Tab-separated table of C-alpha atoms in Angstrom:
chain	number	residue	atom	x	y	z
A	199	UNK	CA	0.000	0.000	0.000
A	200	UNK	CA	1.389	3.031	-1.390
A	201	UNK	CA	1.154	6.701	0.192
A	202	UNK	CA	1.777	10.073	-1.845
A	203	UNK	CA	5.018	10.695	0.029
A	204	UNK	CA	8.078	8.209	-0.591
A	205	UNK	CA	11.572	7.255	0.871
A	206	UNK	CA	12.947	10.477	1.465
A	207	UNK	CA	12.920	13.723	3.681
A	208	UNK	CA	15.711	15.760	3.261
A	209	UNK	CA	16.341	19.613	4.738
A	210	UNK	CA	17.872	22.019	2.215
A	211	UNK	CA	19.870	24.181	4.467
A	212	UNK	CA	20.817	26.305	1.743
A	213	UNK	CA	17.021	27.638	1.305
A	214	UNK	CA	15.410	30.783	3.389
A	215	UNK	CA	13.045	28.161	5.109
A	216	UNK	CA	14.896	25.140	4.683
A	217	UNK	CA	12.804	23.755	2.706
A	218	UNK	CA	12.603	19.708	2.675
A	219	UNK	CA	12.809	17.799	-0.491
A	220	UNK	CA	11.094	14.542	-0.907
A	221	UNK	CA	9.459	12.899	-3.667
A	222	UNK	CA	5.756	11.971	-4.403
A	223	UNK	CA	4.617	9.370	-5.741
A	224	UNK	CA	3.335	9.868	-9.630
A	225	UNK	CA	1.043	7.418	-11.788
A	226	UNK	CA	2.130	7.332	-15.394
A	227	UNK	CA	-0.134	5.911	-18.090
A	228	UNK	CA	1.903	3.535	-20.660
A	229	UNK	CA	-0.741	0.672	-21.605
A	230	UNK	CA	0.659	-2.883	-22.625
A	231	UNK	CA	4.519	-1.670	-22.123
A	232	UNK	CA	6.538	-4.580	-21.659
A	233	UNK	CA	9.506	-3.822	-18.660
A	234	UNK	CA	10.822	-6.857	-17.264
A	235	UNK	CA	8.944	-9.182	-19.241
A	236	UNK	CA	5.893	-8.625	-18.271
A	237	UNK	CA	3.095	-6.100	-19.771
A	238	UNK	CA	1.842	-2.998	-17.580
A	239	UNK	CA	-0.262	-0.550	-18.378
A	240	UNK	CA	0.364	1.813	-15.466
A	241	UNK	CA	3.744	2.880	-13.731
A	242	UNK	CA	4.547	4.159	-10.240
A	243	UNK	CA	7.132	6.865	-10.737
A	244	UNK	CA	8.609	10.007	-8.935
A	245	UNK	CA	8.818	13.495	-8.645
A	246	UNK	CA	11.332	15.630	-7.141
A	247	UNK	CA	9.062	18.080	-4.777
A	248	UNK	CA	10.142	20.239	-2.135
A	249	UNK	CA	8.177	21.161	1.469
A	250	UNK	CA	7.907	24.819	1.691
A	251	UNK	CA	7.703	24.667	5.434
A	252	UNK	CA	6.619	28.265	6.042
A	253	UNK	CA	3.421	28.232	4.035
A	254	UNK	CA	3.066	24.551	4.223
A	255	UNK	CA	2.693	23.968	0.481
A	256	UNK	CA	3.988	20.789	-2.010
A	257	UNK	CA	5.878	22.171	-4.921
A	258	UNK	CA	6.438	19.400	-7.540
A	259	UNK	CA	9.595	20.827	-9.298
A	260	UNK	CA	10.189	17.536	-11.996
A	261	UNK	CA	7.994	14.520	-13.193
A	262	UNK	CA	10.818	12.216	-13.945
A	263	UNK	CA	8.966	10.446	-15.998
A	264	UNK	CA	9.725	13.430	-18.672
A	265	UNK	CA	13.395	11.976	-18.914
A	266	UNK	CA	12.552	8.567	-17.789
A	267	UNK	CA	10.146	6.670	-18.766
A	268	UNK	CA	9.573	2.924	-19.385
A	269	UNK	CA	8.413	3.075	-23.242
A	270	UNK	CA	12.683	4.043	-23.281
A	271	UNK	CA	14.201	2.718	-20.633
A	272	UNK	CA	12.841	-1.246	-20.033
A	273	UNK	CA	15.912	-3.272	-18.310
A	274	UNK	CA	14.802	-6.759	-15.864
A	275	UNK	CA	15.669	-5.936	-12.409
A	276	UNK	CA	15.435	-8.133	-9.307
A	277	UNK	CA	12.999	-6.335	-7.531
A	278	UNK	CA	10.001	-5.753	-10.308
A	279	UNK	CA	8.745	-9.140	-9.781
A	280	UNK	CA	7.862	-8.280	-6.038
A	281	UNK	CA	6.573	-5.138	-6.581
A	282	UNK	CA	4.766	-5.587	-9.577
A	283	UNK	CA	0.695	-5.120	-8.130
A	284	UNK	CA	0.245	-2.145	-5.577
A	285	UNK	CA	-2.405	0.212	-4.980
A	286	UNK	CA	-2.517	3.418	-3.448
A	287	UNK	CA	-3.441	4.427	-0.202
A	288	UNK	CA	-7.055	4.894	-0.146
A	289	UNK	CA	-7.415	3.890	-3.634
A	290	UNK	CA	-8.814	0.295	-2.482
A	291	UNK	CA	-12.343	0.819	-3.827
A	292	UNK	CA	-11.279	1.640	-7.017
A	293	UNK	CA	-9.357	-1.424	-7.573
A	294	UNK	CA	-10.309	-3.830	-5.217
A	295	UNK	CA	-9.893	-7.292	-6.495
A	296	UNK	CA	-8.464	-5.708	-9.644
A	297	UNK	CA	-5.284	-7.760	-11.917
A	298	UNK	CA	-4.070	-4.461	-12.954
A	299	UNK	CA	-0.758	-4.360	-13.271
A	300	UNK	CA	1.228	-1.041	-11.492
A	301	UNK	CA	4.669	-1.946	-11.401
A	302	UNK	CA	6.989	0.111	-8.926
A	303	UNK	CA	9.075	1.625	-11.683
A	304	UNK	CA	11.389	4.665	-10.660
A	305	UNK	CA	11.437	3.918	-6.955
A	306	UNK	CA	13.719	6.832	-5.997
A	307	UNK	CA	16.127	5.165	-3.161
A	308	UNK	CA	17.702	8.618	-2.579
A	309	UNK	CA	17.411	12.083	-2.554
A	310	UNK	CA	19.870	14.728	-1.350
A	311	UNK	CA	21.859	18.571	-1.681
A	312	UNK	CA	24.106	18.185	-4.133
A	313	UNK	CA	27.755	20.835	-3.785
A	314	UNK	CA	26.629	22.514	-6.883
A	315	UNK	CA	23.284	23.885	-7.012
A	316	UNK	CA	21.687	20.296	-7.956
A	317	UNK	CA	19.874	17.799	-6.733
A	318	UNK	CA	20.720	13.881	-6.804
A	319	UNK	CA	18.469	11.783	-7.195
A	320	UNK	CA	19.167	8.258	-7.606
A	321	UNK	CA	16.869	4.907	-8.971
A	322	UNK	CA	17.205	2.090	-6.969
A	323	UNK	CA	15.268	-0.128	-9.472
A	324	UNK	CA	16.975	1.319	-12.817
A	325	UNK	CA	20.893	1.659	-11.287
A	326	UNK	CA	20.539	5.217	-12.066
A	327	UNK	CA	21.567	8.272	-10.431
A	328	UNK	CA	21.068	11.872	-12.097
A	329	UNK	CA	21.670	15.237	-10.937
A	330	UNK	CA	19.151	17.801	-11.359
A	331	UNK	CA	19.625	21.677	-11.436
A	332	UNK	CA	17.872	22.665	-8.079
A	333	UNK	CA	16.208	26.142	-9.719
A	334	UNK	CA	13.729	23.541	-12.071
A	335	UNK	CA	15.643	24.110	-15.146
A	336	UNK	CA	16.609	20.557	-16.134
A	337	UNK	CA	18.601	17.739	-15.773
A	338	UNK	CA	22.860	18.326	-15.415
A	339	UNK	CA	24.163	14.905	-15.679
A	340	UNK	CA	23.678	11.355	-15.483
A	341	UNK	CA	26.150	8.223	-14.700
A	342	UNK	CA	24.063	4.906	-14.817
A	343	UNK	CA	24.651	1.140	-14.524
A	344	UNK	CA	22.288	-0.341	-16.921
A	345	UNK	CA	21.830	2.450	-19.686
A	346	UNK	CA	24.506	2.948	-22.825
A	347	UNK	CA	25.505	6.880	-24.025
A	348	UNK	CA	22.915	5.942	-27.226
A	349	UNK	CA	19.859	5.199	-24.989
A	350	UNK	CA	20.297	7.796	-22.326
A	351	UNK	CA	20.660	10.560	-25.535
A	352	UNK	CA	16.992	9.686	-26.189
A	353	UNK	CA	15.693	11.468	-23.802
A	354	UNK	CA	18.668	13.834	-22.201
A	355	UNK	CA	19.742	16.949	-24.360
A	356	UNK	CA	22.931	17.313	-25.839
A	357	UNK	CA	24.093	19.712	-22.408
A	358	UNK	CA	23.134	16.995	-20.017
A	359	UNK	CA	26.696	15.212	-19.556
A	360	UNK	CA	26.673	11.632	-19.880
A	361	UNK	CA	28.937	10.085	-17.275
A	362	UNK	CA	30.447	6.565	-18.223
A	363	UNK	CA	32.357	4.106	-16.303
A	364	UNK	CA	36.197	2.993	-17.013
A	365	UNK	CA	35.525	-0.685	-15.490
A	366	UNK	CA	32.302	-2.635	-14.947
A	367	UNK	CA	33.808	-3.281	-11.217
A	368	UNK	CA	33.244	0.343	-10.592
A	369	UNK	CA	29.485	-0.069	-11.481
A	370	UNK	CA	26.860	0.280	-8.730
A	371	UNK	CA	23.333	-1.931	-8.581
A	372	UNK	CA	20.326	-0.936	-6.490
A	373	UNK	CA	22.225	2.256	-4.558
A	374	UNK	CA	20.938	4.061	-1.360
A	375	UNK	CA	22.196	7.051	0.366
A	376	UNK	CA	23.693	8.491	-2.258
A	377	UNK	CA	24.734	12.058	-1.160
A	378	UNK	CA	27.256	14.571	-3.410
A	379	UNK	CA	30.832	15.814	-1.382
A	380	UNK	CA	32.128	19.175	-1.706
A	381	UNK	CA	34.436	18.285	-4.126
A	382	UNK	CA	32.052	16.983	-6.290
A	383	UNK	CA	32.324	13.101	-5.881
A	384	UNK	CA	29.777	10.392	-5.120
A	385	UNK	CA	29.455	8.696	-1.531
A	386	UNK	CA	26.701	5.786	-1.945
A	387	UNK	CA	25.779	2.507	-0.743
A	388	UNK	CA	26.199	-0.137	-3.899
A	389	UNK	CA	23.378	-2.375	-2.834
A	390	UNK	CA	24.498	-4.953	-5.334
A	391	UNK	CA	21.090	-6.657	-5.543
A	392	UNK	CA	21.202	-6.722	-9.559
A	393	UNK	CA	25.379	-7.057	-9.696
A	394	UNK	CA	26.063	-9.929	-12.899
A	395	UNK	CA	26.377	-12.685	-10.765
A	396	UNK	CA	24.043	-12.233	-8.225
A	397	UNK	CA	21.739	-14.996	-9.045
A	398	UNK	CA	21.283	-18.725	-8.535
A	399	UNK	CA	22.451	-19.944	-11.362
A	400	UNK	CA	26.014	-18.213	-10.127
A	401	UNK	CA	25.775	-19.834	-6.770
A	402	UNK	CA	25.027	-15.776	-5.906
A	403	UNK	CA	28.657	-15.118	-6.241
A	404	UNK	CA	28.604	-11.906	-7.150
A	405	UNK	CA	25.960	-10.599	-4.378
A	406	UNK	CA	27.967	-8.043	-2.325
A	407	UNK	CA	27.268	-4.791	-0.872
A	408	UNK	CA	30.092	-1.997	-0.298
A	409	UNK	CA	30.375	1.267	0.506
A	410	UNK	CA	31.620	2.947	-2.437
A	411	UNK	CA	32.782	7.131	-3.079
């Protein structure tokens, strides 16, 4: 059972009321869409909101599904399957007893003040993380574990930089925490959930979690 409000509560010192980002929960409509190898017709997403605490007002500032959605980016990841039909809180009449499918799609693990007038947001279920600008104005870069240059270019503007990885060791799967240090680097917790390897067939020898910067 779903609420509006998910994962994350974080204070934005750097705002006159500090203000508290979180994001809220977003329905997006893409009928018979195959991710993970199975059809959906409806996807739970994110948005990147902030709290005005001093008039106590929700200010969506991005759908995510403008740069992300699943009609691009479709990938299998470990944790679809369990996820796969939700409803939302107080939403039970509508659907009760219903099949539909509303796979848990973005599932934003993370949410924090980046060192450069961003926001980072990173996807737990798409081994994602992307930084956007914290005035509204777009998306500054991405660095992701499952997506090539090619795809991400589909739906990221020739500014956005495109972060890629010198070895697939270095690659992070499932992340949490991730939070942005004053020089500009990545602390995070590599989950390692969907790491190659991590599955029966492999005796799960490549299921490890690490603390990674």
């Amino acid at each position: 059972n779903y609420n509006i409000l998910s994962h994350e509560l974080r204070v934005d010192r750097s705002s006159e009321w500090a203000n508290v980002l979180t994001t809220v929960n977003l329905i997006g409509d893409y009928p018979d869409t195959t991710v993970s190898g199975d059809h959906c017709n409806k996807f739970v997403g994110a948005s990147v909101s902030k709290w005005h605490r001093g008039d106590n007002k929700l200010e969506l500032v991005y759908n995510m599904f403008e740069w992300i959605p699943p009609t691009v980016y479709a990938l299998t990841s470990s944790v679809f399957s369990n996820q796969k039909y939700l409803y939302c809180a107080g939403d039970t009449d509508e659907n009760s007893g219903s099949d539909a499918s509303w796979l848990d799609y973005h599932h934003v693990s993370s949410l924090a003040v980046g060192s450069d007038g961003n926001i980072i947001v990173s996807f737990r279920n798409l081994n994602t993380i992307v930084s956007m600008k914290a005035d509204g104005s777009g998306p500054q870069w991405v660095v992701s574990s499952s997506f090539e240059k090619h795809t991400l270019r589909q739906t990221f503007d020739d500014d956005v930089t495109l972060f890629e990885f010198e070895n697939d060791a270095d690659k992070f799967y499932q992340s949490h925490s991730v939070m942005q240090l004053s020089d500009g680097s990545l602390l995070m917790m590599d989950d390692g959930n969907d790491r190659p390897g991590c599955t029966i067939s492999d005796n799960y020898a490549g299921c490890f979690s690490r603390a990674m910067i």
